[in-house]
DNA sequence: AACACGTGGGG
DNA sequence: TCCCCAAGTGT
């Protein structure tokens, strides 16, 4: 058994940081320690891979170079900057946070983890990351990498899906991390976790810290971390209505709460909400959709079933199967319609989720 | 304490 | 196709 005494801890710190100094990745947000840069990158990196984030980060800094630019940006522009990244409330919370900083903090970032965690969208992980990287505070940043790395090094078998387990790791890491380079230490752990100490196919034989890895030394690496699995996505049936009014496409903005908040799609209707009988025919479905348009939008829709394969889209917790309907609405003033008519050439101005892109692609709308 | 909340990649 | 994972947070 490895004994994590003071000498082991020093040895580990130096081994890890020496490796990081040599092999650490050169990433766009590592060019300086500006809290704004650290913050934006950390929010983008939540549940999202580095390779995906890089181009989004570059463009975001181009469009919104400062906290004030972010605070004052039109929301549609923000969502456009986030389009395709997912978890769209992240960017809306970022804008609220930016406004909060300007209004209540005189534009000055809190420099402690506790102070940072009081801001919207900043939880324990991000608070630790910003505090350690931007402000040199000796606090851990416990993300999936840290869970994986330290559960293996120390053979911690607490279930990382449980909220209370965080404390176990925070305590262990706080004891092990150096007080002179906390930000580099936290980032080194992340680099380690995404290179040699990955979840499925670790390459610990070549890891700079393999001699500290008790699970590896015991041949039990893949048993860590311990994590209960999540339920399967629940199937949900939808119809999408691709309706034209003259040369415009009918688009609706989703409510600000719930999935894909404030993003734009064609009208998407849960089949359950159409109150169809078990043995409903295609004609019944079209009639129900037409009635829905009249009731909800005050629009007269002429609908037809599109002979296309349904679009499927799987979210973390829902699996949508979407039948496509085409149609036209009589010209109207849209006073009761919670959306607008948009020319094909203007569609790319609207922030839309991936599932909407799939719908347009299936229907060959380009 | 659970569950909602996106998307892309790999096996 | 399905499952799991990836720099989590809000409710």
Tab-separated table of C-alpha atoms (C1' of nucleotides) in Angstrom:
chain	number	residue	atom	x	y	z
A	1	UNK	CA	0.000	0.000	0.000
A	2	UNK	CA	1.189	3.489	-0.854
A	3	UNK	CA	1.442	5.625	2.248
A	4	UNK	CA	0.519	9.228	1.512
A	5	UNK	CA	2.832	10.875	4.042
A	6	UNK	CA	4.442	14.289	3.595
A	7	UNK	CA	7.307	12.877	1.540
A	8	UNK	CA	4.979	11.009	-0.839
A	9	UNK	CA	2.884	14.126	-1.311
A	10	UNK	CA	5.955	16.239	-2.198
A	11	UNK	CA	7.154	13.543	-4.571
A	12	UNK	CA	3.760	13.370	-6.256
A	13	UNK	CA	3.466	17.156	-6.587
A	14	UNK	CA	6.859	17.481	-8.235
A	15	UNK	CA	6.355	14.511	-10.517
A	16	UNK	CA	2.989	15.793	-11.668
A	17	UNK	CA	4.055	19.430	-12.145
A	18	UNK	CA	7.288	18.491	-13.916
A	19	UNK	CA	5.243	16.443	-16.355
A	20	UNK	CA	2.747	19.283	-16.746
A	21	UNK	CA	5.528	21.785	-17.431
A	22	UNK	CA	6.820	19.506	-20.198
A	23	UNK	CA	3.639	17.989	-21.625
A	24	UNK	CA	0.778	20.248	-20.566
A	25	UNK	CA	-1.465	21.222	-23.468
A	26	UNK	CA	-1.236	24.632	-25.084
A	27	UNK	CA	-4.879	25.713	-25.104
A	28	UNK	CA	-6.289	29.124	-26.121
A	29	UNK	CA	-7.530	29.873	-22.600
A	30	UNK	CA	-4.151	29.065	-21.076
A	31	UNK	CA	-2.403	32.026	-22.708
A	32	UNK	CA	-3.083	34.117	-19.598
A	33	UNK	CA	-4.913	33.881	-16.269
A	34	UNK	CA	-7.567	36.534	-16.896
A	35	UNK	CA	-10.582	35.554	-14.797
A	36	UNK	CA	-12.876	36.299	-17.748
A	37	UNK	CA	-10.940	33.883	-19.958
A	38	UNK	CA	-10.775	31.208	-17.279
A	39	UNK	CA	-14.482	31.604	-16.550
A	40	UNK	CA	-15.686	31.389	-20.169
A	41	UNK	CA	-13.527	28.350	-20.865
A	42	UNK	CA	-14.646	26.570	-17.703
A	43	UNK	CA	-18.336	27.110	-18.439
A	44	UNK	CA	-17.877	25.862	-22.006
A	45	UNK	CA	-15.952	22.838	-20.807
A	46	UNK	CA	-18.746	21.673	-18.502
A	47	UNK	CA	-19.775	18.269	-19.866
A	48	UNK	CA	-18.127	19.155	-23.172
A	49	UNK	CA	-14.834	17.998	-24.667
A	50	UNK	CA	-11.812	20.244	-25.223
A	51	UNK	CA	-11.714	19.573	-28.963
A	52	UNK	CA	-15.326	20.733	-29.309
A	53	UNK	CA	-14.796	23.833	-27.196
A	54	UNK	CA	-11.730	25.340	-28.890
A	55	UNK	CA	-13.451	26.931	-31.942
A	56	UNK	CA	-16.393	28.077	-29.831
A	57	UNK	CA	-14.021	29.726	-27.360
A	58	UNK	CA	-12.118	31.575	-30.088
A	59	UNK	CA	-15.291	32.911	-31.656
A	60	UNK	CA	-16.787	33.843	-28.292
A	61	UNK	CA	-13.757	35.961	-27.415
A	62	UNK	CA	-13.954	37.575	-30.829
A	63	UNK	CA	-17.629	38.469	-30.375
A	64	UNK	CA	-17.542	39.256	-26.641
A	65	UNK	CA	-14.009	40.341	-25.640
A	66	UNK	CA	-14.960	41.602	-22.173
A	67	UNK	CA	-17.441	41.030	-19.371
A	68	UNK	CA	-19.216	44.234	-20.416
A	69	UNK	CA	-19.602	43.051	-24.029
A	70	UNK	CA	-21.186	39.873	-22.721
A	71	UNK	CA	-23.445	41.712	-20.288
A	72	UNK	CA	-24.784	43.998	-23.036
A	73	UNK	CA	-25.123	41.491	-25.884
A	74	UNK	CA	-28.521	40.683	-27.419
A	75	UNK	CA	-29.583	37.253	-26.228
A	76	UNK	CA	-30.084	35.930	-29.758
A	77	UNK	CA	-26.440	36.726	-30.483
A	78	UNK	CA	-25.371	34.900	-27.329
A	79	UNK	CA	-27.403	31.822	-28.154
A	80	UNK	CA	-25.979	31.931	-31.679
A	81	UNK	CA	-22.494	31.859	-30.161
A	82	UNK	CA	-23.525	28.796	-28.162
A	83	UNK	CA	-25.473	27.051	-30.937
A	84	UNK	CA	-24.452	23.390	-31.071
A	85	UNK	CA	-22.728	23.341	-27.683
A	86	UNK	CA	-25.794	22.232	-25.759
A	87	UNK	CA	-26.952	23.005	-22.223
A	88	UNK	CA	-28.026	26.419	-23.423
A	89	UNK	CA	-28.902	27.754	-19.974
A	90	UNK	CA	-25.145	27.941	-19.395
A	91	UNK	CA	-24.753	30.959	-21.654
A	92	UNK	CA	-27.888	32.663	-20.404
A	93	UNK	CA	-26.624	32.243	-16.852
A	94	UNK	CA	-23.257	33.630	-17.953
A	95	UNK	CA	-24.923	36.802	-19.146
A	96	UNK	CA	-26.822	37.117	-15.866
A	97	UNK	CA	-23.533	36.620	-14.036
A	98	UNK	CA	-21.826	39.303	-16.152
A	99	UNK	CA	-24.634	41.732	-15.407
A	100	UNK	CA	-24.452	40.826	-11.720
A	101	UNK	CA	-20.704	41.538	-11.698
A	102	UNK	CA	-21.185	44.977	-13.211
A	103	UNK	CA	-24.200	45.916	-11.110
A	104	UNK	CA	-23.302	44.509	-7.684
A	105	UNK	CA	-19.530	43.969	-7.715
A	106	UNK	CA	-18.336	47.107	-9.474
A	107	UNK	CA	-16.995	44.824	-12.191
A	108	UNK	CA	-14.548	43.169	-9.783
A	109	UNK	CA	-14.457	39.369	-9.500
A	110	UNK	CA	-14.650	37.803	-6.039
A	111	UNK	CA	-11.283	36.102	-5.478
A	112	UNK	CA	-12.320	33.239	-3.216
A	113	UNK	CA	-14.113	30.036	-4.121
A	114	UNK	CA	-16.967	30.848	-1.726
A	115	UNK	CA	-17.346	34.318	-3.208
A	116	UNK	CA	-17.327	32.960	-6.762
A	117	UNK	CA	-19.845	30.247	-5.967
A	118	UNK	CA	-22.364	32.935	-5.028
A	119	UNK	CA	-22.520	33.946	-8.715
A	120	UNK	CA	-25.089	32.484	-11.122
A	121	UNK	CA	-23.878	29.463	-13.060
A	122	UNK	CA	-20.776	28.987	-10.933
A	123	UNK	CA	-20.920	25.836	-8.823
A	124	UNK	CA	-18.286	24.199	-6.636
A	125	UNK	CA	-16.185	22.939	-9.540
A	126	UNK	CA	-16.039	26.192	-11.517
A	127	UNK	CA	-15.512	28.231	-8.350
A	128	UNK	CA	-12.505	26.066	-7.492
A	129	UNK	CA	-11.148	26.277	-11.022
A	130	UNK	CA	-11.353	30.084	-11.246
A	131	UNK	CA	-10.111	30.623	-7.686
A	132	UNK	CA	-7.080	28.382	-8.209
A	133	UNK	CA	-6.186	29.315	-11.797
A	134	UNK	CA	-6.960	33.034	-11.829
A	135	UNK	CA	-6.405	33.904	-8.164
A	136	UNK	CA	-3.899	31.327	-6.988
A	137	UNK	CA	-6.108	30.064	-4.157
A	138	UNK	CA	-5.183	26.596	-2.858
A	139	UNK	CA	-8.583	25.005	-3.466
A	140	UNK	CA	-9.463	21.850	-5.421
A	141	UNK	CA	-11.453	21.827	-8.675
A	142	UNK	CA	-13.303	18.541	-8.539
A	143	UNK	CA	-14.567	17.519	-11.955
A	144	UNK	CA	-14.903	14.153	-13.665
A	145	UNK	CA	-11.148	14.006	-14.208
A	146	UNK	CA	-10.367	14.631	-10.557
A	147	UNK	CA	-12.881	11.973	-9.513
A	148	UNK	CA	-11.340	9.470	-11.876
A	149	UNK	CA	-7.705	10.257	-11.120
A	150	UNK	CA	-7.988	10.362	-7.339
A	151	UNK	CA	-10.411	7.463	-7.025
A	152	UNK	CA	-7.737	5.355	-8.731
A	153	UNK	CA	-4.708	6.782	-6.949
A	154	UNK	CA	-6.307	6.431	-3.526
A	155	UNK	CA	-8.774	3.621	-4.274
A	156	UNK	CA	-11.702	5.694	-3.056
A	157	UNK	CA	-14.821	3.628	-3.646
A	158	UNK	CA	-17.514	6.135	-2.713
A	159	UNK	CA	-20.150	6.507	-5.441
A	160	UNK	CA	-19.282	9.684	-7.365
A	161	UNK	CA	-22.900	10.006	-8.518
A	162	UNK	CA	-23.831	10.954	-4.963
A	163	UNK	CA	-23.524	14.668	-4.104
A	164	UNK	CA	-22.053	14.027	-0.673
A	165	UNK	CA	-19.092	12.166	-2.191
A	166	UNK	CA	-17.673	15.479	-3.409
A	167	UNK	CA	-16.554	16.306	0.140
A	168	UNK	CA	-14.515	13.109	0.385
A	169	UNK	CA	-12.553	14.081	-2.715
A	170	UNK	CA	-12.240	17.741	-1.791
A	171	UNK	CA	-10.673	16.752	1.506
A	172	UNK	CA	-8.263	14.270	-0.039
A	173	UNK	CA	-7.196	16.651	-2.811
A	174	UNK	CA	-6.781	19.599	-0.452
A	175	UNK	CA	-4.293	17.540	1.548
A	176	UNK	CA	-2.340	16.545	-1.554
A	177	UNK	CA	-2.249	19.735	-3.635
A	178	UNK	CA	0.635	22.230	-3.369
A	179	UNK	CA	-0.054	25.722	-2.048
A	180	UNK	CA	2.335	27.434	-4.429
A	181	UNK	CA	0.906	26.239	-7.749
A	182	UNK	CA	-2.737	25.267	-7.139
A	183	UNK	CA	-3.984	26.294	-10.592
A	184	UNK	CA	-1.299	24.335	-12.414
A	185	UNK	CA	-1.926	21.353	-10.155
A	186	UNK	CA	-5.667	21.324	-10.908
A	187	UNK	CA	-5.048	21.688	-14.623
A	188	UNK	CA	-2.393	18.988	-14.561
A	189	UNK	CA	-4.918	16.597	-13.013
A	190	UNK	CA	-7.327	17.380	-15.836
A	191	UNK	CA	-4.665	16.808	-18.487
A	192	UNK	CA	-3.735	13.540	-16.806
A	193	UNK	CA	-7.366	12.474	-16.670
A	194	UNK	CA	-7.858	13.127	-20.368
A	195	UNK	CA	-4.651	11.479	-21.519
A	196	UNK	CA	-3.195	8.548	-19.555
A	197	UNK	CA	-5.972	8.129	-17.044
A	198	UNK	CA	-9.057	7.975	-19.246
A	199	UNK	CA	-12.233	6.148	-18.289
A	200	UNK	CA	-12.322	3.307	-20.815
A	201	UNK	CA	-8.840	2.748	-22.148
A	202	UNK	CA	-6.284	4.155	-19.760
A	203	UNK	CA	-2.612	3.981	-20.673
A	204	UNK	CA	-1.297	3.925	-17.165
A	205	UNK	CA	1.794	2.008	-18.131
A	206	UNK	CA	3.111	5.256	-19.608
A	207	UNK	CA	1.610	7.600	-17.038
A	208	UNK	CA	4.060	9.861	-15.206
A	209	UNK	CA	2.353	9.034	-11.915
A	210	UNK	CA	1.757	5.323	-12.344
A	211	UNK	CA	3.819	4.497	-9.274
A	212	UNK	CA	1.312	6.474	-7.185
A	213	UNK	CA	-1.676	4.686	-8.726
A	214	UNK	CA	-2.769	2.075	-6.193
A	215	UNK	CA	-5.671	0.800	-8.308
A	216	UNK	CA	-3.309	0.247	-11.242
A	217	UNK	CA	-0.706	-1.432	-9.078
A	218	UNK	CA	-3.465	-3.745	-7.850
A	219	UNK	CA	-4.743	-4.406	-11.389
A	220	UNK	CA	-8.110	-2.860	-10.522
A	221	UNK	CA	-7.945	0.380	-12.442
A	222	UNK	CA	-11.132	-0.082	-14.444
A	223	UNK	CA	-13.148	-0.617	-11.276
A	224	UNK	CA	-12.679	3.087	-10.501
A	225	UNK	CA	-14.391	5.445	-10.151
A	226	UNK	CA	-17.491	3.814	-8.666
A	227	UNK	CA	-20.563	5.420	-10.219
A	228	UNK	CA	-24.208	4.366	-10.381
A	229	UNK	CA	-25.600	4.604	-13.875
A	230	UNK	CA	-28.397	6.846	-15.050
A	231	UNK	CA	-31.784	5.737	-16.400
A	232	UNK	CA	-32.255	5.341	-20.152
A	233	UNK	CA	-33.731	8.192	-22.180
A	234	UNK	CA	-37.523	8.064	-22.203
A	235	UNK	CA	-39.144	7.849	-25.659
A	236	UNK	CA	-41.344	10.795	-26.657
A	237	UNK	CA	-43.277	11.105	-29.944
A	238	UNK	CA	-43.534	14.473	-31.698
A	239	UNK	CA	-44.779	15.920	-34.956
A	240	UNK	CA	-42.884	18.786	-36.586
A	241	UNK	CA	-44.866	21.080	-38.853
A	242	UNK	CA	-42.908	22.600	-41.723
A	243	UNK	CA	-45.375	25.283	-42.669
A	244	UNK	CA	-44.929	28.031	-45.206
A	245	UNK	CA	-46.792	31.297	-45.388
A	246	UNK	CA	-46.033	32.604	-48.843
A	247	UNK	CA	-42.245	32.477	-49.093
A	248	UNK	CA	-41.730	32.446	-45.330
A	249	UNK	CA	-41.227	29.529	-42.957
A	250	UNK	CA	-43.163	29.518	-39.709
A	251	UNK	CA	-40.765	29.446	-36.752
A	252	UNK	CA	-41.545	29.479	-33.037
A	253	UNK	CA	-39.368	30.426	-30.089
A	254	UNK	CA	-39.367	27.922	-27.245
A	255	UNK	CA	-40.262	29.076	-23.730
A	256	UNK	CA	-37.404	30.455	-21.639
A	257	UNK	CA	-37.770	27.621	-19.125
A	258	UNK	CA	-37.215	23.947	-19.856
A	259	UNK	CA	-35.414	22.227	-22.700
A	260	UNK	CA	-33.759	24.326	-25.410
A	261	UNK	CA	-35.024	27.483	-23.727
A	262	UNK	CA	-35.435	30.498	-26.048
A	263	UNK	CA	-34.159	28.607	-29.090
A	264	UNK	CA	-36.120	28.557	-32.350
A	265	UNK	CA	-37.736	25.574	-34.062
A	266	UNK	CA	-40.606	24.862	-36.403
A	267	UNK	CA	-43.775	24.118	-34.408
A	268	UNK	CA	-43.105	20.882	-32.486
A	269	UNK	CA	-46.132	19.211	-30.991
A	270	UNK	CA	-46.091	16.292	-28.572
A	271	UNK	CA	-48.329	13.622	-30.065
A	272	UNK	CA	-49.704	12.973	-26.568
A	273	UNK	CA	-51.066	16.523	-26.488
A	274	UNK	CA	-53.144	15.953	-29.612
A	275	UNK	CA	-55.450	13.583	-27.692
A	276	UNK	CA	-55.637	11.019	-30.460
A	277	UNK	CA	-57.437	7.684	-30.147
A	278	UNK	CA	-55.440	4.463	-30.123
A	279	UNK	CA	-56.399	3.645	-33.714
A	280	UNK	CA	-56.079	7.147	-35.152
A	281	UNK	CA	-55.402	7.335	-38.883
A	282	UNK	CA	-53.073	9.710	-40.720
A	283	UNK	CA	-56.097	11.811	-41.598
A	284	UNK	CA	-57.016	12.026	-37.902
A	285	UNK	CA	-53.498	13.167	-37.070
A	286	UNK	CA	-53.541	15.878	-39.733
A	287	UNK	CA	-56.970	17.048	-38.576
A	288	UNK	CA	-55.732	17.265	-34.995
A	289	UNK	CA	-52.690	19.285	-36.058
A	290	UNK	CA	-54.861	21.635	-38.086
A	291	UNK	CA	-57.123	22.100	-35.068
A	292	UNK	CA	-54.062	22.744	-32.904
A	293	UNK	CA	-52.894	25.514	-35.274
A	294	UNK	CA	-56.315	27.125	-35.220
A	295	UNK	CA	-56.606	26.893	-31.427
A	296	UNK	CA	-53.063	27.880	-30.426
A	297	UNK	CA	-51.999	30.187	-33.234
A	298	UNK	CA	-55.276	31.300	-34.899
A	299	UNK	CA	-53.798	30.125	-38.187
A	300	UNK	CA	-55.544	28.181	-40.952
A	301	UNK	CA	-53.251	25.321	-41.852
A	302	UNK	CA	-53.478	23.039	-44.851
A	303	UNK	CA	-51.372	20.025	-43.867
A	304	UNK	CA	-50.042	16.921	-45.559
A	305	UNK	CA	-47.929	14.071	-44.279
A	306	UNK	CA	-44.375	14.190	-45.637
A	307	UNK	CA	-43.264	10.775	-46.862
A	308	UNK	CA	-39.969	10.977	-45.047
A	309	UNK	CA	-38.325	8.862	-42.387
A	310	UNK	CA	-39.018	10.280	-38.922
A	311	UNK	CA	-36.201	12.298	-37.368
A	312	UNK	CA	-34.807	10.820	-34.170
A	313	UNK	CA	-32.825	12.772	-31.627
A	314	UNK	CA	-31.559	11.529	-28.298
A	315	UNK	CA	-30.993	13.862	-25.374
A	316	UNK	CA	-29.551	12.786	-22.042
A	317	UNK	CA	-32.988	11.958	-20.668
A	318	UNK	CA	-35.360	11.865	-23.665
A	319	UNK	CA	-35.405	10.158	-27.034
A	320	UNK	CA	-37.534	12.049	-29.545
A	321	UNK	CA	-39.079	10.474	-32.625
A	322	UNK	CA	-40.419	13.196	-34.869
A	323	UNK	CA	-42.856	12.647	-37.722
A	324	UNK	CA	-42.683	15.390	-40.349
A	325	UNK	CA	-45.722	17.249	-41.625
A	326	UNK	CA	-45.664	19.836	-44.395
A	327	UNK	CA	-48.187	22.538	-45.079
A	328	UNK	CA	-49.174	26.067	-45.813
A	329	UNK	CA	-50.986	28.667	-43.765
A	330	UNK	CA	-53.183	31.403	-45.127
A	331	UNK	CA	-51.502	34.804	-44.916
A	332	UNK	CA	-52.306	36.366	-41.551
A	333	UNK	CA	-50.944	39.041	-39.244
A	334	UNK	CA	-49.551	36.508	-36.753
A	335	UNK	CA	-50.850	38.527	-33.815
A	336	UNK	CA	-51.677	35.326	-31.909
A	337	UNK	CA	-48.644	33.408	-33.120
A	338	UNK	CA	-45.775	32.987	-30.656
A	339	UNK	CA	-43.206	33.129	-33.418
A	340	UNK	CA	-42.666	34.608	-36.844
A	341	UNK	CA	-42.398	33.973	-40.541
A	342	UNK	CA	-38.803	33.783	-41.720
A	343	UNK	CA	-37.343	33.824	-45.220
A	344	UNK	CA	-35.078	30.925	-46.099
A	345	UNK	CA	-32.134	33.301	-46.422
A	346	UNK	CA	-32.786	34.645	-42.919
A	347	UNK	CA	-33.098	31.301	-41.138
A	348	UNK	CA	-29.431	31.191	-40.205
A	349	UNK	CA	-29.896	34.304	-38.066
A	350	UNK	CA	-31.973	32.347	-35.559
A	351	UNK	CA	-30.327	30.267	-32.838
A	352	UNK	CA	-31.570	26.717	-33.370
A	353	UNK	CA	-30.850	23.406	-31.644
A	354	UNK	CA	-29.365	20.390	-33.435
A	355	UNK	CA	-32.700	18.630	-33.591
A	356	UNK	CA	-34.040	21.493	-35.728
A	357	UNK	CA	-31.079	21.187	-38.077
A	358	UNK	CA	-31.912	17.498	-38.456
A	359	UNK	CA	-35.533	18.331	-39.260
A	360	UNK	CA	-34.567	20.821	-41.989
A	361	UNK	CA	-32.032	18.415	-43.422
A	362	UNK	CA	-34.513	15.572	-43.597
A	363	UNK	CA	-36.995	17.843	-45.411
A	364	UNK	CA	-34.250	19.213	-47.663
A	365	UNK	CA	-34.751	22.818	-46.549
A	366	UNK	CA	-31.486	24.618	-47.185
B	1	DA	C1'	-31.378	13.778	-3.064
B	2	DA	C1'	-32.788	12.995	-7.564
B	3	DC	C1'	-33.594	14.793	-11.849
B	4	DA	C1'	-33.535	18.143	-15.805
B	5	DC	C1'	-30.555	19.847	-18.995
B	6	DG	C1'	-27.439	18.954	-25.286
B	7	DT	C1'	-24.239	17.242	-28.088
B	8	DG	C1'	-20.456	14.453	-30.134
B	9	DG	C1'	-17.384	10.587	-29.960
B	10	DG	C1'	-15.875	5.830	-29.106
B	11	DG	C1'	-16.523	0.919	-28.456
C	1	DT	C1'	-28.309	0.673	-32.014
C	2	DC	C1'	-27.094	1.388	-27.523
C	3	DC	C1'	-24.294	2.665	-23.747
C	4	DC	C1'	-21.025	5.506	-21.508
C	5	DC	C1'	-18.369	9.402	-21.197
C	6	DA	C1'	-16.785	14.604	-21.528
C	7	DA	C1'	-13.414	20.600	-17.412
C	8	DG	C1'	-21.367	20.442	-13.880
C	9	DT	C1'	-25.176	23.521	-12.288
C	10	DG	C1'	-29.861	24.635	-10.883
C	11	DT	C1'	-33.899	23.195	-8.771
